[in-house]
XYZ file of C-alpha atoms in Angstrom:
303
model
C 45.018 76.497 12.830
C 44.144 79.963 14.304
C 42.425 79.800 17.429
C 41.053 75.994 17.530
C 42.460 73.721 20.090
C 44.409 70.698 19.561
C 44.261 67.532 21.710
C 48.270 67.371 22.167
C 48.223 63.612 22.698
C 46.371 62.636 19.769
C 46.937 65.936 17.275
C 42.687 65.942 17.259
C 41.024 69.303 17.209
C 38.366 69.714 19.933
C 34.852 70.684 18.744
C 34.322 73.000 21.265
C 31.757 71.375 24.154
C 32.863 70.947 27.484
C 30.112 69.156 30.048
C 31.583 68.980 33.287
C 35.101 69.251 32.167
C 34.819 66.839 29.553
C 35.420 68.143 26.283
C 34.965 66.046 22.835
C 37.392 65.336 20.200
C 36.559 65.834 16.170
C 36.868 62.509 15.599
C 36.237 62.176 11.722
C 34.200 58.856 10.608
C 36.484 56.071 9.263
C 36.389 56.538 4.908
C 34.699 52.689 4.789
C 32.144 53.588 6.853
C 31.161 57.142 4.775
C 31.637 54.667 1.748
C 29.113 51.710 3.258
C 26.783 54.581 4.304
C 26.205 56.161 0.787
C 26.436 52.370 -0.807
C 22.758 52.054 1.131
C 21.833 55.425 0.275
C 21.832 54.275 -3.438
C 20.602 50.836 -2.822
C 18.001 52.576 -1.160
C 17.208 54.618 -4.071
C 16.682 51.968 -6.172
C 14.779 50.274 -3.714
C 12.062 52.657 -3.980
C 12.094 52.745 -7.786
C 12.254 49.447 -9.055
C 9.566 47.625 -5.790
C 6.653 49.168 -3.728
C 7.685 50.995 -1.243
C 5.722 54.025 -0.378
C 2.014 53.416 1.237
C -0.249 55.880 -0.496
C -4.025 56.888 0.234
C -5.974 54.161 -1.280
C -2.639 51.867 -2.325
C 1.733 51.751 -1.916
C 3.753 52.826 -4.935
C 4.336 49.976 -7.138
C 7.718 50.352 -8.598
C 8.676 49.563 -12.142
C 8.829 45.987 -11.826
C 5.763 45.194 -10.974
C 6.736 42.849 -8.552
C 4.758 42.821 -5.067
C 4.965 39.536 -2.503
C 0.553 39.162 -2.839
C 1.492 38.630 -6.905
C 4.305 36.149 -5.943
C 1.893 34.422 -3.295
C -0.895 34.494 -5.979
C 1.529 32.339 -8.306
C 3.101 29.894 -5.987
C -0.934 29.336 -4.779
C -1.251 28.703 -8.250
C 1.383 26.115 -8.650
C 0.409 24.307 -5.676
C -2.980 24.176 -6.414
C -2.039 23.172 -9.850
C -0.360 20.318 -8.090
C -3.305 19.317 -6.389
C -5.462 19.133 -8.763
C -3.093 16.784 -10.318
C -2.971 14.292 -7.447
C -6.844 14.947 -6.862
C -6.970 13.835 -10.465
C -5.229 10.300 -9.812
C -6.865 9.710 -6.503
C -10.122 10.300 -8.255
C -9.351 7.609 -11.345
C -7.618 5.017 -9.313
C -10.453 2.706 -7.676
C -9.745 3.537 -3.324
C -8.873 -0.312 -2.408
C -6.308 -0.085 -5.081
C -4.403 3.419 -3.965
C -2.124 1.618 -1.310
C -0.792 -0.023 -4.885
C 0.522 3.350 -5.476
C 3.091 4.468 -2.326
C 3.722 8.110 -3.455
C -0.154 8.585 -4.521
C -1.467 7.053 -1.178
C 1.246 9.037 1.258
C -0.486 12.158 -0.288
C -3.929 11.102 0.598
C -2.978 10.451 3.746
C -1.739 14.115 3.642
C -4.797 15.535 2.294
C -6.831 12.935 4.812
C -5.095 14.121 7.879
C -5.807 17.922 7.106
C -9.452 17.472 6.429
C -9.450 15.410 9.462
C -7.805 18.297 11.566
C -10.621 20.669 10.069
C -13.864 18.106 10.334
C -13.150 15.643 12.296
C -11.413 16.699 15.656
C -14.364 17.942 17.315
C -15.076 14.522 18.372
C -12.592 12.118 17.464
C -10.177 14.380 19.275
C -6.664 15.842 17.800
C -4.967 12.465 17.731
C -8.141 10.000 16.569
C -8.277 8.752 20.379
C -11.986 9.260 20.660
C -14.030 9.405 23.802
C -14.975 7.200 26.124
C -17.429 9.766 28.313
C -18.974 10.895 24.925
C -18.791 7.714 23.243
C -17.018 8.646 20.627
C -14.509 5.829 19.074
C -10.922 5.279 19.232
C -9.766 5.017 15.883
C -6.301 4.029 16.382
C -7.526 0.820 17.764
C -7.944 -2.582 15.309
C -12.063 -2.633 16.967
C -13.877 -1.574 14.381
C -18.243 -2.052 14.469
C -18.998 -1.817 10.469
C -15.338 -2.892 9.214
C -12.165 -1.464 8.966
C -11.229 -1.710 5.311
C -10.637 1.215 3.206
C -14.010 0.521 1.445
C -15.875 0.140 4.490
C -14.307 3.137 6.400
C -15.657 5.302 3.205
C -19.149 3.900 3.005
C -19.179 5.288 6.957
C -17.863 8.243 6.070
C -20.235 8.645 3.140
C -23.296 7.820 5.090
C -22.367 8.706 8.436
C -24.273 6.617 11.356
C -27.860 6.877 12.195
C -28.682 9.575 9.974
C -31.687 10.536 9.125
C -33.019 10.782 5.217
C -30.396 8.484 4.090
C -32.087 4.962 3.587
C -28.141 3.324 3.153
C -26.872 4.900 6.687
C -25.486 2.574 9.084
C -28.370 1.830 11.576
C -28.231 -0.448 14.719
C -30.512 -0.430 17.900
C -29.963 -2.392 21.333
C -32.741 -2.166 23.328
C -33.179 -1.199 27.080
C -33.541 -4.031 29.212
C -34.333 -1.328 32.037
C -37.942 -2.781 32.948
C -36.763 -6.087 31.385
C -34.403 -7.828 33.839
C -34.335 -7.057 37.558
C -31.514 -6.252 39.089
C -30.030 -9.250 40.188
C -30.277 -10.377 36.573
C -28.411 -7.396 35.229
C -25.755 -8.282 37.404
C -25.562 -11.921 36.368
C -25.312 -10.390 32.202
C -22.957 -7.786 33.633
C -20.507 -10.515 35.003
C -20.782 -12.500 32.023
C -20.116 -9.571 29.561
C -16.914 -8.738 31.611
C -15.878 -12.853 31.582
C -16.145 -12.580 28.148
C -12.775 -10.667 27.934
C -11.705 -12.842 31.315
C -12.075 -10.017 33.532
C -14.693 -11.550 35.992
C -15.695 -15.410 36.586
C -18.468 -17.076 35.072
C -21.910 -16.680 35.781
C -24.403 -19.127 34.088
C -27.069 -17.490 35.010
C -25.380 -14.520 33.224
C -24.398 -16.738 30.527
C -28.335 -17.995 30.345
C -29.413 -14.421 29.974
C -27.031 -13.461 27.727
C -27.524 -16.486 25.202
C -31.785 -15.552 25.455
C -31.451 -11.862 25.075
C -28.007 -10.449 23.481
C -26.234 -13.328 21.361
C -28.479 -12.896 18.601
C -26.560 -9.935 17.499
C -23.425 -10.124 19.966
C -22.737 -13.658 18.834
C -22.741 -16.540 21.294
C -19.366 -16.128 22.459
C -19.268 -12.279 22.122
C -17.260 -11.681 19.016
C -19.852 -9.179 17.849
C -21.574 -8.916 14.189
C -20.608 -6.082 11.554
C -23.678 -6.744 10.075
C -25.706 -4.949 12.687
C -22.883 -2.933 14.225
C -23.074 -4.835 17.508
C -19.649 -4.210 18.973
C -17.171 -7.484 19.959
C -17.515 -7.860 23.634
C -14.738 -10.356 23.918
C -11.776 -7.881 23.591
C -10.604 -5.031 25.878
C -11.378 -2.527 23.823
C -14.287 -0.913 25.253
C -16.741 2.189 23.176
C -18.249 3.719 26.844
C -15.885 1.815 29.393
C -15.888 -1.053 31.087
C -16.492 -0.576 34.500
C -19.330 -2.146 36.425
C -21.091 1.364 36.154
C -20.541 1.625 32.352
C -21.530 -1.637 31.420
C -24.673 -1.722 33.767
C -26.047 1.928 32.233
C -25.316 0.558 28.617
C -27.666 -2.324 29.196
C -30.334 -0.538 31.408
C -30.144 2.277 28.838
C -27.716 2.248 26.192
C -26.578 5.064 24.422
C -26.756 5.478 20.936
C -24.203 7.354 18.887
C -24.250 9.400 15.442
C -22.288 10.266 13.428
C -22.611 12.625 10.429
C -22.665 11.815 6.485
C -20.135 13.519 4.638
C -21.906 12.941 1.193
C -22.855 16.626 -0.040
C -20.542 17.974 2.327
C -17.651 17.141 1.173
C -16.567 15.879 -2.281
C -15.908 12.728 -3.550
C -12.146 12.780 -3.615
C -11.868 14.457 -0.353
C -13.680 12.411 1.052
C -11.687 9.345 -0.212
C -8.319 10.874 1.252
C -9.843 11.121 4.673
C -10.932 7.239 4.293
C -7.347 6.850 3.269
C -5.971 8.355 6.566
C -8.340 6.835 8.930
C -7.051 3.304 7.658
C -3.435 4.199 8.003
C -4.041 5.220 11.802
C -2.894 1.617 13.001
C -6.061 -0.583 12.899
C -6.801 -0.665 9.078
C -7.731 -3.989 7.586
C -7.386 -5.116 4.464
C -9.903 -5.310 1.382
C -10.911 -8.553 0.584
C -12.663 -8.685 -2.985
C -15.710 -11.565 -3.431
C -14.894 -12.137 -6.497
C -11.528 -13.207 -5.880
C -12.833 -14.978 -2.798
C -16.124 -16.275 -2.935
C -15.700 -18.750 -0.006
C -15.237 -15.576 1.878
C -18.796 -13.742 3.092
C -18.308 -10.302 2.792
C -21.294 -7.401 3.556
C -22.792 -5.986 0.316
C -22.613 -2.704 1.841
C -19.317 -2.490 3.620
């Protein structure tokens, strides 16, 4: 072995290097691992020929297959918008108070209703359809609904929005400010017979008087509220702007009129249907009554 040193204890020769009197062994690699290592070495190899693999200038190498993941994203895009257009078809040819008919077809509106909601919709009605009550905008997980809360009705608002202007068929409904109208003392009275409506303060006749002379013609005489001209139901506890004191008192002094936006133009037709679809699944959705199958039944001729 001529001059090379030999580790007695395990026959090993030494390499030569010594660092503080530590001196390293010629260890040789195990034959699996020298096998494993030039297995990847040819994998490798034909890694680089048969996919893309080297970034060039202006574009990577594309390898002999042709294969790259923006091609196989391009085709699965493809198939799912393929897909889409399928269900967008059916939703489209099935009249909307019929698609609850069809389980599978109406769980994908929903779908497609709850991701256009997430896109157009969140801004106000928040990420979870609670609304506002500072910004008056409404909770539409509640059964409280001012125009109607079938399917039909919840598209015909989304179609024309509320209060806007250059569409003769938006909704449209004005309270006006009694601010200048009834003194003080009187606002009070209406004030404590709004909240005994929904038994959260005792009568008040004079209240009662007030309210029967200036708000039951679209409120209703016991509160209940008319869909007709969107006058909310003051009856319930479900309340658009609160119903403290405070609240109430500012909404009759000077109510606060909300809008919302038409969706006609915006969005299309279908689309537009699957966000109808979701809004009537959130918990409070009513269902569609037909006047031809009930014509003892008075139903709005615009929902």
């Amino acid at each position: 072995m001529g001059n090379k040193r030999v580790d007695e204890p395990t026959g090993t020769e030494f390499v030569g290097h010594e660092w503080d009197g530590i001196e390293e062994l010629n260890t040789p690699l195990p034959r699996w691992w020298l096998w494993t290592f030039y297995a990847t070495v040819v994998w490798a190899i034909g890694y680089v020929i048969l996919f893309p693999a080297w970034p060039l200038i202006e574009k990577g190498t594309e390898g002999v297959l042709g294969w790259t993941s923006r091609g196989q994203l391009a085709e699965e895009m493809a198939v799912a918008d393929q897909a889409r257009a399928t269900v967008r078809e059916e939703i489209a040819r099935i009249p909307l108070e019929r698609l609850s008919e069809n389980a599978p077809l109406m769980q994908q509106a929903v779908a497609g209703g709850r991701a256009a909601f997430q896109i157009h919709c969140i801004q106000c009605h928040g990420s979870g359809a609670a609304g506002s009550q500072e910004l008056g905008y409404p909770n539409l997980n509640d059964d409280d609904w001012l125009w109607g809360g079938d399917i039909r009705a919840i598209e015909y608002t989304l179609v024309h929005g509320i209060r806007q202007p250059g569409d003769p068929e938006t909704r449209t409904s004005l309270m006006p400010a009694f601010a200048g109208i009834l003194g003080p003392d009187e606002v009070d009275a209406v004030v404590d017979h709004v909240l005994s409506l929904s038994d959260q303060a005792p009568a008040n006749p004079l209240g009662a008087q007030l309210y029967e002379q200036n708000c039951a013609v679209c409120h209703g005489p016991n509160g209940e509220g008319m869909r007709e001209f969107g006058a909310p139901n003051l009856a319930d506890a479900i309340w658009l702007r609160g119903s403290s004191r405070e609240a109430i008192t500012a909404q009759i002094l000077n109510p606060k009129m909300g809008m919302m936006p038409k969706w006609e133009g915006r969005l299309d037709p279908v689309t537009i249907s699957m966000l109808a679809a979701y809004v009537h699944s959130l918990g409070g959705g009513e269902d569609f009554i037909e006047v031809a199958e009930n014509p003892e039944v008075e139903v709005d001729e615009q929902p």
